[in-house]
Structure formats: C-alpha cells, structure tokens
Amino acid sequence: MALRTDKNEPSYEVRLDFFEGPLDLLLFLIRQKKINIHDIPIAMITKEYLEYLDKKQHLNLEHEAEFLLMAAILIYIKSQMLLPREKKEGWEEDPRQPLVEKLLDYERIKQISQLLRAKEDLQIKLWTRQDHPISFRRKEEAEIDLEEVSIFDLAEKFFSLLKTQQEDLQPFASKRQYSIEDKIQEILTILNQEGFLDFTDYFYRHSSLEEALVGFFSLLELIKRKIVVALQDNLFQTIRVWIIKGKTDGYPA
Amino acid sequence: MDIRLKEIIESLIFVSLEPLSLEKIKSLLADFPAEEIEKAVAELLQSYASNQRGIQIVQAAGGFLFTTKPDYDGYIRQLLEREKKSRLSSAALEALSIIAYHQPVTLAQISALRGVDSSQAVRTLLEKNLIKIAGRKKAPGKPFLYRTTKKFLTYFGLNSLDDLPREDELASLLEKKQGKDDVSL
C-alpha cells in the first residue's frame, strides 16, 4: 500500500487506503476477495465488514453513522435470504439486487474520479500567467489585477474573525442602533478618504457583534449592487475593498 | 496567407489570461478570411507542439491558452516561491464526478450515489467555483440543482464536457491505465 511521503501534500491526502464511505469499503472487500459482485456471499462479507467497523481502521469516521447503517442493511439482507420468499409470477427478486446496483454505480463513480485525478495531477503542474503572484510583477499599489473575492471567502474570513474576537465582543452595544443605510454611508466615506478599506481592520473597528454583523451585511449589499469590489492579494491573503469608479450613483458620500 | 497572421494570433493568446476562443480571434481579425485564421491557428499549434520549447498552447474550455510544460513545475515553484498546488479531496472529486456525468443533480442524489452525506464536498466545490447552482428541482423542498462550471473545464484541461469519456468507454480506458502503472488500492 502506497503511503505518501511528500511533505507538501495536505494531511487529508496522506492515506490512500482511506475508505470514503460504506460503499467504498464494501467494494474493496469484494474486489480483494475476488468475489463475483452478482453473487455476493452476504454472511461472509458481513463478517468482514463488521471486523473493519470494530477496528475503526481506515474509516472516514465523519461518516460513522452511514457505516453503521450499511451494517444494518447487510444483516437485513441476510435475514431476507434466510426467509422463504414470495414468488411473484414465477420471478423472484434477489434481496441483494438493490445493493449490487448501488455498488456498481459507485464503482463507476470511482473510475471517473480516478480519471479526473489523473488529469488533475497533470494540470496542477502547468502554470499560466494568471498563476503569477502579484508582487512579482507589480508594485504594491498597482492593485488592478488582484483576484476578486467570492462571497464564500468573505463569509469564511468574517466568521473566523468573529471566532477570534468572541470574548471581546459584546452581543449588543447599549443604546445604539445600527442600520444598513448608515453603515453603507460609513463604508463609502472611508473609501473616499482612504482609497480602500482593509477587511480585517474594518472588522476590528466594530464594538459589538450587532455592529459587526450590520457592517458585514452592508458590505455585501455594496458588492451586490456592484458599487464596491473586494479583492484579495494572492500572496499575502489580505482582502481590501475598493470602490468601482463612477458607481457611487445614489450614494453621494 | 498574410505572414503576420500567425504572429498576431500568437500575441493575442500570449496576452490573454483566460482561454481565448477561436470565435474571439476571428471577431478581432475581421479583416482576415476565416479559413486563413483557422489555418494560421493550426500552424501555430503545430509549431508549439514540436520540442525545444518550455511553453505550450493548450486548448481548454473552448479556447487557447499558453501554459508551461508539466516537467518544469519544480523550477517554476522555486521561482514563484510556491508550494505544490493542492489537489481536491477524494470526497470532493467523487462528488464532482457525479455532477459532471449526471448534471443537473441535487445534493440528495449525490449523497445517495456515494452512500454518504456529501454536503461538505459540495460546499468545497462551490467555493472553488468548480460547480454552480443551476436552479431548483421541482420536487418537495425544491432542492438546488448543481452543474459544472467553465472553471471545471480549465481545471481539468478539458475543452468541453464532450471531452469526458462516455460511461461505456470508461472500463477499457482504465484497463489500459491499470496495465501501465498498476494502481493498487
């Protein structure tokens, strides 16, 4: 079994012999024992499966419930096979059939992912001019080619900041109410005075959780209306908000 | 053929950060006959496909793009002081395989096919812009439907979705691969 030794690989990729879910493990057992997938000896495979589950080795334990559910399904199938079955017009359905179909579907998915993985392995070795770190070809202030930040990235950054500030932030500031309109004006004023707004610095200006949330929603609103744009420096990971020229219509600062 | 045509096209592809489509090239060079442009592009690709070059022109997401050759990854990363580009997790890759072949699909369909809850995998793919929400299914709960994006094509070096092998071609393709490097689980 191949273990990755490359230290640059992210840790979740370290073990190749990691079962993503119950179908992955079942398929491995079937292929390892060279079992005919259309005639699975349920008793034997259930025993093997439960042994793995006991050891909890090589299992993705995020999906522990699903691994257990499959154990129950296997035992159910086994019980169905022991019972005398009803014959429907001379044709009887094998209780294993639905599982076999699932396994075959899953095997095809694994094959496709192998194929995509091979393509990915090649592609990540190709570099285009787009991959170039900004600082290398531009002076610090020439920011026009920075990468636009997605809403997901902004939200992630926002929530990670919230976490670090959890103890210092009061849920509500006393006797003050914040509105999105006011915050939008505040952001636009900062942008007009300073040219840009640093996302992290802006967060630390807030004194309460309520204010931080209103501020964040105001920023999202401005981005949605395409009045400002959030750009990230690929090298330093700083996010800055810039005004889009000529787009302050309706919002004179 | 105008001797400059090949050079003009080369310079256009060089400057483009995104794959430059043939249609775009044609619209920019409206003065030139379409068939001459196509011929010039073909010759340009030919000359880059030959050896003795560190860069190549690839066709991705329906356009042409300059990239470096894979063998020089290590040197380039030293220059740019970058780590190896990270790969997708197996879970994300499995979910993406399902979306690529069954799109548009819902999260429930993806999870059912994988046999495990796939919400985290789908979230990762959305964040990486490899998939997008393409409406809602007319079913109870109106779940989101997911599709692959243009970025999906460039990420895997595919020109279009038709570049993906058909499901019936998969088995033979993988047998060939298996023979070459004998992938053990």
Short mmCIF file of C-alpha atoms in Angstrom, two decimals:
data_model
loop_
_atom_site.label_atom_id
_atom_site.label_comp_id
_atom_site.label_asym_id
_atom_site.label_seq_id
_atom_site.Cartn_x
_atom_site.Cartn_y
_atom_site.Cartn_z
CA MET A 1 0.00 0.00 0.00
CA ALA A 2 1.46 3.28 -1.04
CA LEU A 3 1.93 5.90 1.62
CA ARG A 4 2.55 9.41 0.52
CA THR A 5 5.77 10.85 1.82
CA ASP A 6 5.64 14.22 0.09
CA LYS A 7 5.50 16.74 2.92
CA ASN A 8 3.81 19.30 0.72
CA GLU A 9 0.69 17.22 0.41
CA PRO A 10 -2.18 18.30 2.61
CA SER A 11 -2.66 15.94 5.53
CA TYR A 12 -6.10 14.67 4.45
CA GLU A 13 -4.45 13.10 1.44
CA VAL A 14 -1.76 11.30 3.39
CA ARG A 15 -3.51 7.93 3.44
CA LEU A 16 -4.56 6.44 0.17
CA ASP A 17 -6.13 3.47 1.92
CA PHE A 18 -8.88 5.54 3.42
CA PHE A 19 -12.47 4.45 2.88
CA GLU A 20 -14.72 7.34 1.96
CA GLY A 21 -17.87 5.51 2.98
CA PRO A 22 -19.57 2.14 3.36
CA LEU A 23 -19.82 1.51 -0.39
CA ASP A 24 -16.10 2.19 -0.74
CA LEU A 25 -15.27 -0.34 1.98
CA LEU A 26 -17.69 -2.99 0.66
CA LEU A 27 -16.35 -2.66 -2.85
CA PHE A 28 -12.80 -3.02 -1.56
CA LEU A 29 -13.70 -6.23 0.33
CA ILE A 30 -15.47 -7.68 -2.70
CA ARG A 31 -12.59 -6.92 -5.05
CA GLN A 32 -9.97 -8.04 -2.52
CA LYS A 33 -11.64 -11.45 -2.06
CA LYS A 34 -12.26 -11.67 -5.81
CA ILE A 35 -15.96 -12.18 -5.19
CA ASN A 36 -18.47 -12.16 -8.05
CA ILE A 37 -20.37 -8.97 -7.42
CA HIS A 38 -23.59 -10.51 -8.77
CA ASP A 39 -23.41 -13.35 -6.25
CA ILE A 40 -22.12 -11.88 -3.01
CA PRO A 41 -21.86 -14.31 -0.07
CA ILE A 42 -23.64 -11.99 2.34
CA ALA A 43 -22.73 -13.87 5.54
CA MET A 44 -19.03 -13.76 4.79
CA ILE A 45 -18.95 -10.16 3.59
CA THR A 46 -20.97 -9.01 6.60
CA LYS A 47 -18.44 -10.63 8.91
CA GLU A 48 -15.52 -8.97 7.14
CA TYR A 49 -17.32 -5.64 7.10
CA LEU A 50 -18.08 -5.77 10.83
CA GLU A 51 -14.46 -6.59 11.58
CA TYR A 52 -13.38 -3.39 9.86
CA LEU A 53 -16.03 -1.47 11.72
CA ASP A 54 -14.83 -2.87 15.04
CA LYS A 55 -11.25 -1.85 14.39
CA LYS A 56 -12.38 1.53 13.00
CA GLN A 57 -9.25 1.44 10.97
CA HIS A 58 -9.03 3.21 7.67
CA LEU A 59 -12.55 4.51 8.03
CA ASN A 60 -13.66 8.06 7.50
CA LEU A 61 -15.28 8.46 10.90
CA GLU A 62 -17.14 11.59 9.88
CA HIS A 63 -19.45 9.08 8.26
CA GLU A 64 -19.64 6.63 11.14
CA ALA A 65 -23.45 6.62 11.12
CA GLU A 66 -23.51 5.68 7.46
CA PHE A 67 -21.04 2.84 8.04
CA LEU A 68 -23.31 1.51 10.79
CA LEU A 69 -26.42 1.87 8.63
CA MET A 70 -24.79 -0.32 5.99
CA ALA A 71 -24.06 -2.98 8.62
CA ALA A 72 -27.76 -2.99 9.44
CA ILE A 73 -28.66 -3.27 5.74
CA LEU A 74 -26.28 -6.23 5.31
CA ILE A 75 -27.83 -8.04 8.27
CA TYR A 76 -31.30 -7.27 6.93
CA ILE A 77 -30.41 -8.71 3.54
CA LYS A 78 -29.02 -11.80 5.22
CA SER A 79 -32.28 -12.29 7.14
CA GLN A 80 -34.30 -11.82 3.95
CA MET A 81 -32.30 -14.55 2.26
CA LEU A 82 -32.99 -16.99 5.08
CA LEU A 83 -36.74 -16.44 4.90
CA PRO A 84 -38.80 -18.33 2.37
CA ARG A 85 -39.59 -15.74 -0.29
CA GLU A 86 -42.84 -14.98 -2.00
CA LYS A 87 -42.77 -15.79 -5.67
CA LYS A 88 -44.26 -13.15 -7.96
CA GLU A 89 -45.39 -14.78 -11.18
CA GLY A 90 -42.53 -17.20 -11.23
CA TRP A 91 -39.94 -14.47 -10.83
CA GLU A 92 -38.30 -13.80 -7.51
CA GLU A 93 -36.20 -10.82 -6.70
CA ASP A 94 -32.84 -11.37 -5.12
CA PRO A 95 -32.73 -9.28 -1.92
CA ARG A 96 -29.14 -8.41 -2.76
CA GLN A 97 -30.06 -6.76 -6.06
CA PRO A 98 -30.56 -3.14 -4.89
CA LEU A 99 -27.20 -3.25 -3.11
CA VAL A 100 -25.43 -4.71 -6.13
CA GLU A 101 -26.76 -1.89 -8.30
CA LYS A 102 -25.56 0.69 -5.79
CA LEU A 103 -22.13 -0.90 -5.69
CA LEU A 104 -21.81 -0.97 -9.46
CA ASP A 105 -22.89 2.67 -9.71
CA TYR A 106 -20.39 3.61 -7.06
CA GLU A 107 -17.63 1.68 -8.77
CA ARG A 108 -18.26 3.68 -11.96
CA ILE A 109 -18.02 6.90 -9.95
CA LYS A 110 -14.70 5.78 -8.52
CA GLN A 111 -13.46 5.06 -12.01
CA ILE A 112 -14.45 8.53 -13.19
CA SER A 113 -12.73 10.12 -10.19
CA GLN A 114 -9.57 8.16 -10.95
CA LEU A 115 -9.67 9.54 -14.45
CA LEU A 116 -10.21 13.10 -13.23
CA ARG A 117 -7.46 12.64 -10.65
CA ALA A 118 -5.00 11.72 -13.38
CA LYS A 119 -5.98 14.84 -15.30
CA GLU A 120 -5.71 16.97 -12.16
CA ASP A 121 -2.24 15.60 -11.40
CA LEU A 122 -1.09 16.75 -14.81
CA GLN A 123 -2.89 20.09 -14.78
CA ILE A 124 -1.57 21.24 -11.40
CA LYS A 125 1.90 21.08 -12.87
CA LEU A 126 1.01 23.55 -15.61
CA TRP A 127 1.45 27.24 -14.92
CA THR A 128 -0.19 30.10 -16.73
CA ARG A 129 0.49 33.80 -16.45
CA GLN A 130 -2.60 34.01 -14.25
CA ASP A 131 -0.88 31.96 -11.55
CA HIS A 132 1.79 34.60 -11.12
CA PRO A 133 1.93 36.21 -7.65
CA ILE A 134 1.07 39.88 -7.97
CA SER A 135 4.07 41.19 -6.02
CA PHE A 136 6.39 39.63 -8.51
CA ARG A 137 5.29 41.68 -11.46
CA ARG A 138 3.65 44.71 -9.90
CA LYS A 139 4.42 47.35 -7.39
CA GLU A 140 2.38 47.20 -4.22
CA GLU A 141 -0.16 49.86 -5.09
CA ALA A 142 -0.96 48.72 -8.61
CA GLU A 143 -3.81 46.52 -7.49
CA ILE A 144 -5.93 46.21 -10.61
CA ASP A 145 -5.12 42.57 -11.28
CA LEU A 146 -5.94 41.28 -7.84
CA GLU A 147 -8.33 38.40 -7.59
CA GLU A 148 -11.95 39.14 -6.83
CA VAL A 149 -13.05 37.52 -3.57
CA SER A 150 -16.14 35.33 -3.60
CA ILE A 151 -18.94 35.72 -1.07
CA PHE A 152 -17.88 32.37 0.40
CA ASP A 153 -14.36 33.64 1.06
CA LEU A 154 -15.66 36.83 2.62
CA ALA A 155 -18.08 34.93 4.85
CA GLU A 156 -15.36 32.49 5.89
CA LYS A 157 -12.99 35.33 6.74
CA PHE A 158 -15.74 37.13 8.63
CA PHE A 159 -16.64 34.12 10.73
CA SER A 160 -13.03 33.29 11.52
CA LEU A 161 -12.55 36.88 12.71
CA LEU A 162 -15.70 36.55 14.81
CA LYS A 163 -14.31 33.43 16.43
CA THR A 164 -11.05 35.10 17.45
CA GLN A 165 -12.96 38.07 18.89
CA GLN A 166 -15.69 36.05 20.56
CA GLU A 167 -14.78 37.04 24.11
CA ASP A 168 -14.15 40.72 23.46
CA LEU A 169 -17.32 41.40 21.51
CA GLN A 170 -20.49 42.30 23.33
CA PRO A 171 -23.59 40.96 21.59
CA PHE A 172 -25.25 44.40 21.60
CA ALA A 173 -23.93 47.87 22.16
CA SER A 174 -26.04 49.71 24.67
CA LYS A 175 -28.37 52.46 23.48
CA ARG A 176 -27.18 52.38 19.89
CA GLN A 177 -28.89 51.06 16.84
CA TYR A 178 -27.24 50.41 13.53
CA SER A 179 -28.84 50.49 10.14
CA ILE A 180 -27.52 49.14 6.89
CA GLU A 181 -28.02 52.56 5.27
CA ASP A 182 -25.81 54.25 7.89
CA LYS A 183 -23.13 51.62 7.59
CA ILE A 184 -23.13 51.92 3.81
CA GLN A 185 -22.51 55.65 4.19
CA GLU A 186 -19.72 54.94 6.67
CA ILE A 187 -18.02 52.49 4.29
CA LEU A 188 -18.30 54.90 1.36
CA THR A 189 -16.82 57.72 3.46
CA ILE A 190 -13.83 55.57 4.40
CA LEU A 191 -13.39 54.59 0.76
CA ASN A 192 -13.46 58.19 -0.39
CA GLN A 193 -10.96 59.29 2.23
CA GLU A 194 -8.55 56.40 2.21
CA GLY A 195 -9.00 54.92 -1.25
CA PHE A 196 -9.58 51.42 0.08
CA LEU A 197 -10.84 49.60 3.12
CA ASP A 198 -8.97 46.74 4.71
CA PHE A 199 -11.47 43.98 5.51
CA THR A 200 -9.74 42.89 8.75
CA ASP A 201 -9.15 46.45 10.00
CA TYR A 202 -12.75 47.32 9.27
CA PHE A 203 -13.92 44.37 11.33
CA TYR A 204 -11.86 45.48 14.34
CA ARG A 205 -13.47 48.92 14.26
CA HIS A 206 -16.71 47.38 15.48
CA SER A 207 -17.54 47.32 19.15
CA SER A 208 -20.40 44.84 19.23
CA LEU A 209 -21.48 41.71 17.48
CA GLU A 210 -24.54 43.54 16.21
CA GLU A 211 -22.44 46.29 14.68
CA ALA A 212 -20.06 43.79 13.09
CA LEU A 213 -22.96 41.92 11.50
CA VAL A 214 -24.65 45.07 10.20
CA GLY A 215 -21.29 46.23 8.84
CA PHE A 216 -20.74 42.92 7.08
CA PHE A 217 -24.23 42.91 5.53
CA SER A 218 -23.72 46.48 4.33
CA LEU A 219 -20.53 45.43 2.64
CA LEU A 220 -22.30 42.51 0.96
CA GLU A 221 -25.05 44.87 -0.18
CA LEU A 222 -22.49 47.23 -1.76
CA ILE A 223 -20.82 44.29 -3.50
CA LYS A 224 -24.19 43.04 -4.74
CA ARG A 225 -25.01 46.46 -6.18
CA LYS A 226 -21.59 46.46 -7.82
CA ILE A 227 -20.63 49.71 -6.12
CA VAL A 228 -17.56 48.20 -4.50
CA VAL A 229 -15.40 45.19 -5.21
CA ALA A 230 -13.47 43.02 -2.74
CA LEU A 231 -10.04 41.97 -3.97
CA GLN A 232 -7.55 39.62 -2.42
CA ASP A 233 -3.80 39.69 -2.73
CA ASN A 234 -2.90 36.11 -3.57
CA LEU A 235 0.44 36.35 -1.84
CA PHE A 236 -0.44 37.99 1.46
CA GLN A 237 -4.10 36.94 1.64
CA THR A 238 -5.19 40.43 2.64
CA ILE A 239 -8.65 41.42 1.48
CA ARG A 240 -9.27 45.02 0.54
CA VAL A 241 -12.46 46.67 -0.64
CA TRP A 242 -12.29 49.17 -3.49
CA ILE A 243 -14.86 51.49 -4.94
CA ILE A 244 -15.77 50.90 -8.57
CA LYS A 245 -15.17 54.19 -10.39
CA GLY A 246 -18.30 56.18 -11.26
CA LYS A 247 -20.55 53.76 -9.38
CA THR A 248 -21.50 55.89 -6.38
CA ASP A 249 -24.79 56.89 -8.02
CA GLY A 250 -27.44 57.23 -5.39
CA TYR A 251 -24.85 57.16 -2.66
CA PRO A 252 -23.15 60.54 -2.55
CA ALA A 253 -20.58 60.25 0.18
CA MET B 1 -1.59 33.90 -46.13
CA ASP B 2 -0.52 37.14 -44.53
CA ILE B 3 2.83 36.38 -42.96
CA ARG B 4 1.91 38.35 -39.86
CA LEU B 5 -1.30 36.48 -39.14
CA LYS B 6 0.34 33.69 -37.13
CA GLU B 7 2.31 36.23 -35.12
CA ILE B 8 -0.77 38.36 -34.38
CA ILE B 9 -2.68 35.32 -33.10
CA GLU B 10 0.32 34.24 -31.03
CA SER B 11 0.48 37.67 -29.39
CA LEU B 12 -3.27 37.64 -28.65
CA ILE B 13 -3.09 34.24 -26.94
CA PHE B 14 0.01 35.32 -25.04
CA VAL B 15 -1.70 38.36 -23.55
CA SER B 16 -4.94 36.54 -22.64
CA LEU B 17 -5.26 35.43 -19.06
CA GLU B 18 -8.32 33.33 -19.87
CA PRO B 19 -8.54 30.81 -22.72
CA LEU B 20 -9.01 32.79 -25.97
CA SER B 21 -11.68 31.28 -28.21
CA LEU B 22 -11.41 30.92 -31.97
CA GLU B 23 -14.58 33.00 -32.35
CA LYS B 24 -12.99 35.82 -30.39
CA ILE B 25 -9.86 35.69 -32.55
CA LYS B 26 -12.00 35.78 -35.68
CA SER B 27 -14.01 38.74 -34.45
CA LEU B 28 -10.82 40.66 -33.62
CA LEU B 29 -9.30 39.88 -37.00
CA ALA B 30 -12.37 40.55 -39.09
CA ASP B 31 -10.13 41.79 -41.94
CA PHE B 32 -8.76 38.30 -42.47
CA PRO B 33 -10.68 35.44 -44.11
CA ALA B 34 -11.90 32.91 -41.53
CA GLU B 35 -10.23 29.93 -43.21
CA GLU B 36 -6.84 31.68 -43.16
CA ILE B 37 -7.21 32.34 -39.46
CA GLU B 38 -8.02 28.68 -38.83
CA LYS B 39 -5.01 27.63 -40.87
CA ALA B 40 -2.75 30.03 -39.00
CA VAL B 41 -4.01 28.75 -35.64
CA ALA B 42 -3.36 25.15 -36.73
CA GLU B 43 0.18 26.02 -37.82
CA LEU B 44 0.81 27.89 -34.61
CA LEU B 45 -0.31 24.88 -32.54
CA GLN B 46 1.89 22.66 -34.67
CA SER B 47 4.98 24.77 -34.11
CA TYR B 48 4.45 24.82 -30.35
CA ALA B 49 3.77 21.08 -30.23
CA SER B 50 7.27 20.46 -31.51
CA ASN B 51 10.02 20.03 -28.94
CA GLN B 52 12.56 22.56 -27.75
CA ARG B 53 10.04 24.76 -26.02
CA GLY B 54 9.21 25.21 -22.35
CA ILE B 55 5.77 26.56 -23.04
CA GLN B 56 2.87 25.13 -24.99
CA ILE B 57 -0.52 26.19 -26.27
CA VAL B 58 -3.33 24.13 -24.75
CA GLN B 59 -7.00 24.00 -25.66
CA ALA B 60 -9.14 24.43 -22.59
CA ALA B 61 -12.77 25.46 -22.04
CA GLY B 62 -13.18 26.17 -25.73
CA GLY B 63 -10.16 28.43 -26.12
CA PHE B 64 -6.38 28.59 -26.47
CA LEU B 65 -4.04 29.32 -23.60
CA PHE B 66 -0.30 29.40 -23.04
CA THR B 67 0.92 27.17 -20.21
CA THR B 68 4.29 25.87 -19.15
CA LYS B 69 5.13 22.22 -19.74
CA PRO B 70 4.48 19.87 -16.78
CA ASP B 71 8.10 18.77 -16.39
CA TYR B 72 9.24 22.20 -15.22
CA ASP B 73 6.77 22.54 -12.34
CA GLY B 74 9.54 22.25 -9.74
CA TYR B 75 11.67 25.05 -11.17
CA ILE B 76 8.69 27.37 -11.57
CA ARG B 77 7.58 26.80 -7.99
CA GLN B 78 11.08 27.73 -6.82
CA LEU B 79 10.92 30.95 -8.81
CA LEU B 80 7.48 31.88 -7.51
CA GLU B 81 8.21 30.51 -4.03
CA ARG B 82 5.06 28.44 -4.12
CA GLU B 83 4.15 25.09 -2.62
CA LYS B 84 2.85 22.32 -4.81
CA LYS B 85 -0.70 23.20 -5.88
CA SER B 86 -3.08 21.22 -3.69
CA ARG B 87 -5.36 18.52 -5.04
CA LEU B 88 -9.04 18.05 -4.36
CA SER B 89 -10.01 15.60 -1.60
CA SER B 90 -11.31 12.20 -2.71
CA ALA B 91 -14.75 13.10 -1.40
CA ALA B 92 -14.88 16.30 -3.47
CA LEU B 93 -13.59 14.50 -6.53
CA GLU B 94 -16.25 11.77 -6.23
CA ALA B 95 -19.00 14.37 -5.86
CA LEU B 96 -17.61 16.26 -8.86
CA SER B 97 -17.54 13.06 -10.94
CA ILE B 98 -21.23 12.57 -10.23
CA ILE B 99 -22.10 16.16 -11.09
CA ALA B 100 -20.07 16.05 -14.30
CA TYR B 101 -21.89 12.96 -15.57
CA HIS B 102 -25.37 13.43 -14.16
CA GLN B 103 -25.85 17.20 -14.23
CA PRO B 104 -28.03 18.86 -13.20
CA VAL B 105 -28.19 16.94 -9.89
CA THR B 106 -29.25 17.61 -6.32
CA LEU B 107 -27.23 17.10 -3.17
CA ALA B 108 -29.55 14.22 -2.21
CA GLN B 109 -28.79 12.42 -5.48
CA ILE B 110 -25.05 12.91 -4.98
CA SER B 111 -25.20 11.64 -1.40
CA ALA B 112 -27.30 8.63 -2.43
CA LEU B 113 -24.84 7.60 -5.14
CA ARG B 114 -21.83 7.98 -2.83
CA GLY B 115 -23.61 6.35 0.11
CA VAL B 116 -22.53 9.18 2.42
CA ASP B 117 -23.65 12.72 3.16
CA SER B 118 -21.87 14.97 0.66
CA SER B 119 -22.79 18.48 1.80
CA GLN B 120 -19.20 19.30 2.79
CA ALA B 121 -17.86 18.07 -0.55
CA VAL B 122 -20.42 20.14 -2.47
CA ARG B 123 -19.59 23.20 -0.37
CA THR B 124 -15.90 22.82 -1.20
CA LEU B 125 -16.69 22.54 -4.91
CA LEU B 126 -18.89 25.65 -4.80
CA GLU B 127 -16.14 27.58 -3.01
CA LYS B 128 -13.61 26.52 -5.60
CA ASN B 129 -16.02 27.62 -8.31
CA LEU B 130 -15.89 24.18 -9.94
CA ILE B 131 -19.68 23.85 -9.72
CA LYS B 132 -22.56 26.29 -9.59
CA ILE B 133 -26.19 26.31 -8.55
CA ALA B 134 -28.34 25.91 -11.65
CA GLY B 135 -31.85 26.43 -10.35
CA ARG B 136 -34.07 24.30 -8.18
CA LYS B 137 -35.62 20.91 -8.78
CA LYS B 138 -39.40 20.77 -9.00
CA ALA B 139 -39.64 18.32 -6.13
CA PRO B 140 -40.63 18.50 -2.48
CA GLY B 141 -38.40 21.00 -0.70
CA LYS B 142 -37.28 22.47 -4.05
CA PRO B 143 -33.64 21.38 -3.64
CA PHE B 144 -30.82 23.16 -5.51
CA LEU B 145 -29.54 21.65 -8.72
CA TYR B 146 -25.80 21.71 -9.42
CA ARG B 147 -23.83 21.95 -12.66
CA THR B 148 -20.15 22.11 -13.51
CA THR B 149 -18.64 25.49 -14.47
CA LYS B 150 -16.22 26.72 -17.11
CA LYS B 151 -13.56 26.69 -14.40
CA PHE B 152 -14.19 22.92 -14.11
CA LEU B 153 -13.12 22.54 -17.74
CA THR B 154 -9.94 24.62 -17.36
CA TYR B 155 -9.08 22.95 -14.06
CA PHE B 156 -9.02 19.52 -15.67
CA GLY B 157 -7.70 20.68 -19.03
CA LEU B 158 -10.91 19.78 -20.85
CA ASN B 159 -12.03 21.62 -23.96
CA SER B 160 -15.71 20.82 -23.40
CA LEU B 161 -17.85 18.33 -21.50
CA ASP B 162 -17.74 16.11 -24.60
CA ASP B 163 -14.05 15.54 -23.82
CA LEU B 164 -15.08 13.38 -20.88
CA PRO B 165 -15.08 9.70 -21.86
CA ARG B 166 -18.53 8.16 -22.25
CA GLU B 167 -19.51 5.80 -19.47
CA ASP B 168 -19.17 2.78 -21.76
CA GLU B 169 -15.64 3.82 -22.71
CA LEU B 170 -14.51 4.07 -19.11
CA ALA B 171 -13.82 0.40 -18.42
CA SER B 172 -11.46 -0.05 -21.35
CA LEU B 173 -9.70 3.26 -20.68
CA LEU B 174 -9.00 2.26 -17.11
CA GLU B 175 -7.80 -1.21 -18.06
CA LYS B 176 -5.18 0.43 -20.24
CA LYS B 177 -4.15 2.72 -17.40
CA GLN B 178 -4.11 -0.17 -14.94
CA GLY B 179 -1.71 -2.06 -17.16
CA LYS B 180 0.65 0.91 -17.26
CA ASP B 181 1.08 1.79 -13.62
CA ASP B 182 -0.87 -0.90 -11.76
CA VAL B 183 -2.75 1.23 -9.29
CA SER B 184 -3.19 -0.61 -6.01
CA LEU B 185 -5.89 0.45 -3.62
#
